[in-house]
Structure formats: structure tokens, C-alpha cells
mmCIF file of C-alpha atoms in Angstrom:
data_model
loop_
_atom_site.group_PDB
_atom_site.id
_atom_site.type_symbol
_atom_site.label_atom_id
_atom_site.label_comp_id
_atom_site.label_asym_id
_atom_site.label_seq_id
_atom_site.Cartn_x
_atom_site.Cartn_y
_atom_site.Cartn_z
ATOM 1 C CA UNK A 1 -74.584 -148.773 135.561
ATOM 2 C CA UNK A 2 -70.784 -148.564 135.201
ATOM 3 C CA UNK A 3 -70.737 -152.053 133.745
ATOM 4 C CA UNK A 4 -73.308 -151.062 131.105
ATOM 5 C CA UNK A 5 -71.249 -147.994 130.205
ATOM 6 C CA UNK A 6 -68.104 -150.141 129.817
ATOM 7 C CA UNK A 7 -69.985 -152.613 127.633
ATOM 8 C CA UNK A 8 -71.421 -149.796 125.504
ATOM 9 C CA UNK A 9 -67.973 -148.189 125.241
ATOM 10 C CA UNK A 10 -66.486 -151.540 124.143
ATOM 11 C CA UNK A 11 -69.198 -152.023 121.520
ATOM 12 C CA UNK A 12 -68.609 -148.525 120.129
ATOM 13 C CA UNK A 13 -64.832 -149.140 120.006
ATOM 14 C CA UNK A 14 -65.315 -152.442 118.176
ATOM 15 C CA UNK A 15 -67.721 -150.873 115.687
ATOM 16 C CA UNK A 16 -65.328 -147.997 115.006
ATOM 17 C CA UNK A 17 -62.445 -150.431 114.520
ATOM 18 C CA UNK A 18 -64.484 -152.540 112.110
ATOM 19 C CA UNK A 19 -65.510 -149.460 110.123
ATOM 20 C CA UNK A 20 -61.898 -148.258 109.863
ATOM 21 C CA UNK A 21 -60.818 -151.759 108.868
ATOM 22 C CA UNK A 22 -63.318 -151.780 106.010
ATOM 23 C CA UNK A 23 -61.927 -148.472 104.758
ATOM 24 C CA UNK A 24 -58.385 -149.868 104.773
ATOM 25 C CA UNK A 25 -59.562 -152.998 102.964
ATOM 26 C CA UNK A 26 -61.197 -150.957 100.202
ATOM 27 C CA UNK A 27 -57.967 -148.981 99.740
ATOM 28 C CA UNK A 28 -56.049 -152.254 99.491
ATOM 29 C CA UNK A 29 -58.412 -153.232 96.646
ATOM 30 C CA UNK A 30 -57.302 -150.250 94.526
ATOM 31 C CA UNK A 31 -57.531 -150.612 90.752
ATOM 32 C CA UNK A 32 -54.614 -152.418 89.105
ATOM 33 C CA UNK A 33 -52.670 -150.293 86.628
ATOM 34 C CA UNK A 34 -50.768 -153.317 85.254
ATOM 35 C CA UNK A 35 -51.567 -154.186 81.664
ATOM 36 C CA UNK A 36 -51.585 -152.821 78.135
ATOM 37 C CA UNK A 37 -53.379 -149.535 77.503
ATOM 38 C CA UNK A 38 -54.061 -147.608 74.273
ATOM 39 C CA UNK A 39 -54.801 -143.951 73.614
ATOM 40 C CA UNK A 40 -54.443 -141.406 70.838
ATOM 41 C CA UNK A 41 -52.699 -138.082 70.754
ATOM 42 C CA UNK A 42 -52.939 -135.306 68.209
ATOM 43 C CA UNK A 43 -50.758 -135.698 65.132
ATOM 44 C CA UNK A 44 -47.992 -133.227 64.379
ATOM 45 C CA UNK A 45 -49.119 -130.011 62.785
ATOM 46 C CA UNK A 46 -52.775 -130.954 63.104
ATOM 47 C CA UNK A 47 -52.302 -134.269 61.293
ATOM 48 C CA UNK A 48 -54.213 -137.485 61.917
ATOM 49 C CA UNK A 49 -54.355 -138.737 65.527
ATOM 50 C CA UNK A 50 -51.549 -141.111 66.512
ATOM 51 C CA UNK A 51 -52.216 -144.350 68.421
ATOM 52 C CA UNK A 52 -49.995 -144.838 71.475
ATOM 53 C CA UNK A 53 -49.586 -148.071 73.448
ATOM 54 C CA UNK A 54 -48.631 -148.088 77.099
ATOM 55 C CA UNK A 55 -47.469 -151.278 78.832
ATOM 56 C CA UNK A 56 -47.456 -150.881 82.604
ATOM 57 C CA UNK A 57 -46.461 -153.062 85.540
ATOM 58 C CA UNK A 58 -47.399 -151.999 89.063
ATOM 59 C CA UNK A 59 -45.568 -153.484 92.045
ATOM 60 C CA UNK A 60 -46.640 -151.874 95.289
ATOM 61 C CA UNK A 61 -46.136 -148.141 94.784
ATOM 62 C CA UNK A 62 -43.648 -148.614 91.930
ATOM 63 C CA UNK A 63 -44.766 -148.323 88.300
ATOM 64 C CA UNK A 64 -42.581 -149.422 85.372
ATOM 65 C CA UNK A 65 -43.233 -149.868 81.678
ATOM 66 C CA UNK A 66 -42.868 -148.595 78.139
ATOM 67 C CA UNK A 67 -44.687 -146.195 75.852
ATOM 68 C CA UNK A 68 -44.779 -147.198 72.175
ATOM 69 C CA UNK A 69 -45.435 -144.734 69.402
ATOM 70 C CA UNK A 70 -45.382 -145.263 65.643
ATOM 71 C CA UNK A 71 -42.233 -144.318 63.798
ATOM 72 C CA UNK A 72 -42.269 -141.215 61.669
ATOM 73 C CA UNK A 73 -43.298 -141.656 58.020
ATOM 74 C CA UNK A 74 -44.120 -145.343 58.499
ATOM 75 C CA UNK A 75 -40.820 -146.148 60.191
ATOM 76 C CA UNK A 76 -40.275 -148.619 63.018
ATOM 77 C CA UNK A 77 -42.234 -148.049 66.233
ATOM 78 C CA UNK A 78 -40.379 -146.295 69.035
ATOM 79 C CA UNK A 79 -40.472 -147.859 72.528
ATOM 80 C CA UNK A 80 -39.536 -145.524 75.363
ATOM 81 C CA UNK A 81 -39.112 -146.586 78.996
ATOM 82 C CA UNK A 82 -41.182 -144.612 81.473
ATOM 83 C CA UNK A 83 -39.413 -143.089 84.482
ATOM 84 C CA UNK A 84 -40.414 -141.853 87.926
ATOM 85 C CA UNK A 85 -43.432 -144.207 87.866
ATOM 86 C CA UNK A 86 -45.596 -144.152 91.003
ATOM 87 C CA UNK A 87 -48.851 -145.719 92.139
ATOM 88 C CA UNK A 88 -50.871 -144.477 95.098
ATOM 89 C CA UNK A 89 -54.277 -146.112 95.396
ATOM 90 C CA UNK A 90 -55.974 -145.445 92.045
ATOM 91 C CA UNK A 91 -53.626 -142.576 91.138
ATOM 92 C CA UNK A 92 -50.642 -143.099 88.843
ATOM 93 C CA UNK A 93 -47.904 -140.835 87.556
ATOM 94 C CA UNK A 94 -44.841 -141.252 85.362
ATOM 95 C CA UNK A 95 -42.611 -139.375 82.939
ATOM 96 C CA UNK A 96 -41.521 -140.084 79.383
ATOM 97 C CA UNK A 97 -38.312 -138.515 78.070
ATOM 98 C CA UNK A 98 -37.873 -138.386 74.280
ATOM 99 C CA UNK A 99 -34.749 -137.143 72.527
ATOM 100 C CA UNK A 100 -34.976 -135.578 69.067
ATOM 101 C CA UNK A 101 -32.130 -133.904 67.242
ATOM 102 C CA UNK A 102 -30.130 -133.722 70.471
ATOM 103 C CA UNK A 103 -32.982 -132.086 72.412
ATOM 104 C CA UNK A 104 -34.696 -133.857 75.316
ATOM 105 C CA UNK A 105 -38.406 -133.361 75.892
ATOM 106 C CA UNK A 106 -40.100 -134.637 79.045
ATOM 107 C CA UNK A 107 -43.819 -135.325 79.240
ATOM 108 C CA UNK A 108 -45.300 -135.950 82.671
ATOM 109 C CA UNK A 109 -48.400 -138.121 82.867
ATOM 110 C CA UNK A 110 -50.805 -138.325 85.794
ATOM 111 C CA UNK A 111 -54.124 -140.078 85.995
ATOM 112 C CA UNK A 112 -56.653 -142.133 87.878
ATOM 113 C CA UNK A 113 -57.286 -145.803 87.076
ATOM 114 C CA UNK A 114 -60.956 -146.716 87.098
ATOM 115 C CA UNK A 115 -62.036 -150.067 85.726
ATOM 116 C CA UNK A 116 -60.855 -150.286 82.132
ATOM 117 C CA UNK A 117 -59.655 -146.706 81.744
ATOM 118 C CA UNK A 118 -57.086 -144.196 82.925
ATOM 119 C CA UNK A 119 -58.073 -140.519 82.779
ATOM 120 C CA UNK A 120 -55.704 -137.713 83.570
ATOM 121 C CA UNK A 121 -53.438 -134.910 82.371
ATOM 122 C CA UNK A 122 -50.124 -134.609 80.582
ATOM 123 C CA UNK A 123 -47.688 -131.751 81.026
ATOM 124 C CA UNK A 124 -44.821 -130.916 78.725
ATOM 125 C CA UNK A 125 -42.640 -127.913 78.088
ATOM 126 C CA UNK A 126 -42.534 -126.194 74.746
ATOM 127 C CA UNK A 127 -40.936 -122.845 73.898
ATOM 128 C CA UNK A 128 -40.404 -122.205 77.600
ATOM 129 C CA UNK A 129 -44.067 -122.728 78.457
ATOM 130 C CA UNK A 130 -45.801 -125.675 80.099
ATOM 131 C CA UNK A 131 -48.614 -127.180 78.073
ATOM 132 C CA UNK A 132 -51.259 -129.341 79.714
ATOM 133 C CA UNK A 133 -53.601 -131.743 77.942
ATOM 134 C CA UNK A 134 -56.208 -134.288 78.963
ATOM 135 C CA UNK A 135 -55.534 -137.926 78.133
ATOM 136 C CA UNK A 136 -57.575 -141.094 78.423
ATOM 137 C CA UNK A 137 -56.316 -144.626 77.856
ATOM 138 C CA UNK A 138 -58.407 -147.777 77.522
ATOM 139 C CA UNK A 139 -57.236 -151.183 78.705
ATOM 140 C CA UNK A 140 -56.550 -153.535 75.778
ATOM 141 C CA UNK A 141 -58.385 -156.839 75.909
#
């Protein structure tokens, strides 16, 4: 009887270990944020939407890259390095700091990578208030 209980206990321990191992393996297979992504944001003063291009590289939990936006009035595109980039499973976050007329504006991006899209929120300060918006980027082919 004791032998059967030890065998049953061993089987349960092995099954639990295998189940936990599968969970860890699925986390290791998290979506890859590396690549080129495109999204639009509202134009200034209610103007036409503006296409943005995000080039990301994920290495472990570190995320680096650039955000490209068209230049004003048809000028040259502006490429801005992202900062504070992080990856945790399918979740990403980073900041973009833009300087205009001597003023720095920081926009914080967060989102979840799922297949060919990233969906999340942006936060930026304006007139002393934090504004939050939804954003969704699609992976370029």
C-alpha cells in the first residue's frame, strides 16, 4: 500500500512538473516585437492622419529602435530614437522624446504584440494634463 502511494505521488509530481514546463515553454514562445510596424495618428489641428513607421529590435527584455514621422509641410522625415524600451512576454513599452522650439515632449507607448499587430495606449503631457490615446500598429510585410 505504501509503495502504491509513493508511485502515485511520483506520478502526480511528474505530471505537475510537465504541466509547469509547458507553461514556461509557451512564455518563451512570446510574440516577437522585432520588425517594421506602421500606424497613423491624428494630424495637427484635426488635419489628415499622419503615417508613422516604427522599427523595433527586441533582444531579451531590451527594446531599441526608431520612430519615423513625416516632416512638416513636406519636409524631410524625422527619425527619433526610442528610449526606455522594454519587452516582457507579449507586452512592450517605450518612450519617444521630441523637441520643438526648445520644448521637450515625451510620449510613452505601451502595448501587446499579437501576431501581426501591436495594440496599446500612448500617454503624453499637454498643458499640464496627461492625455491618453489608443494606438494600433500593423507589421509591414
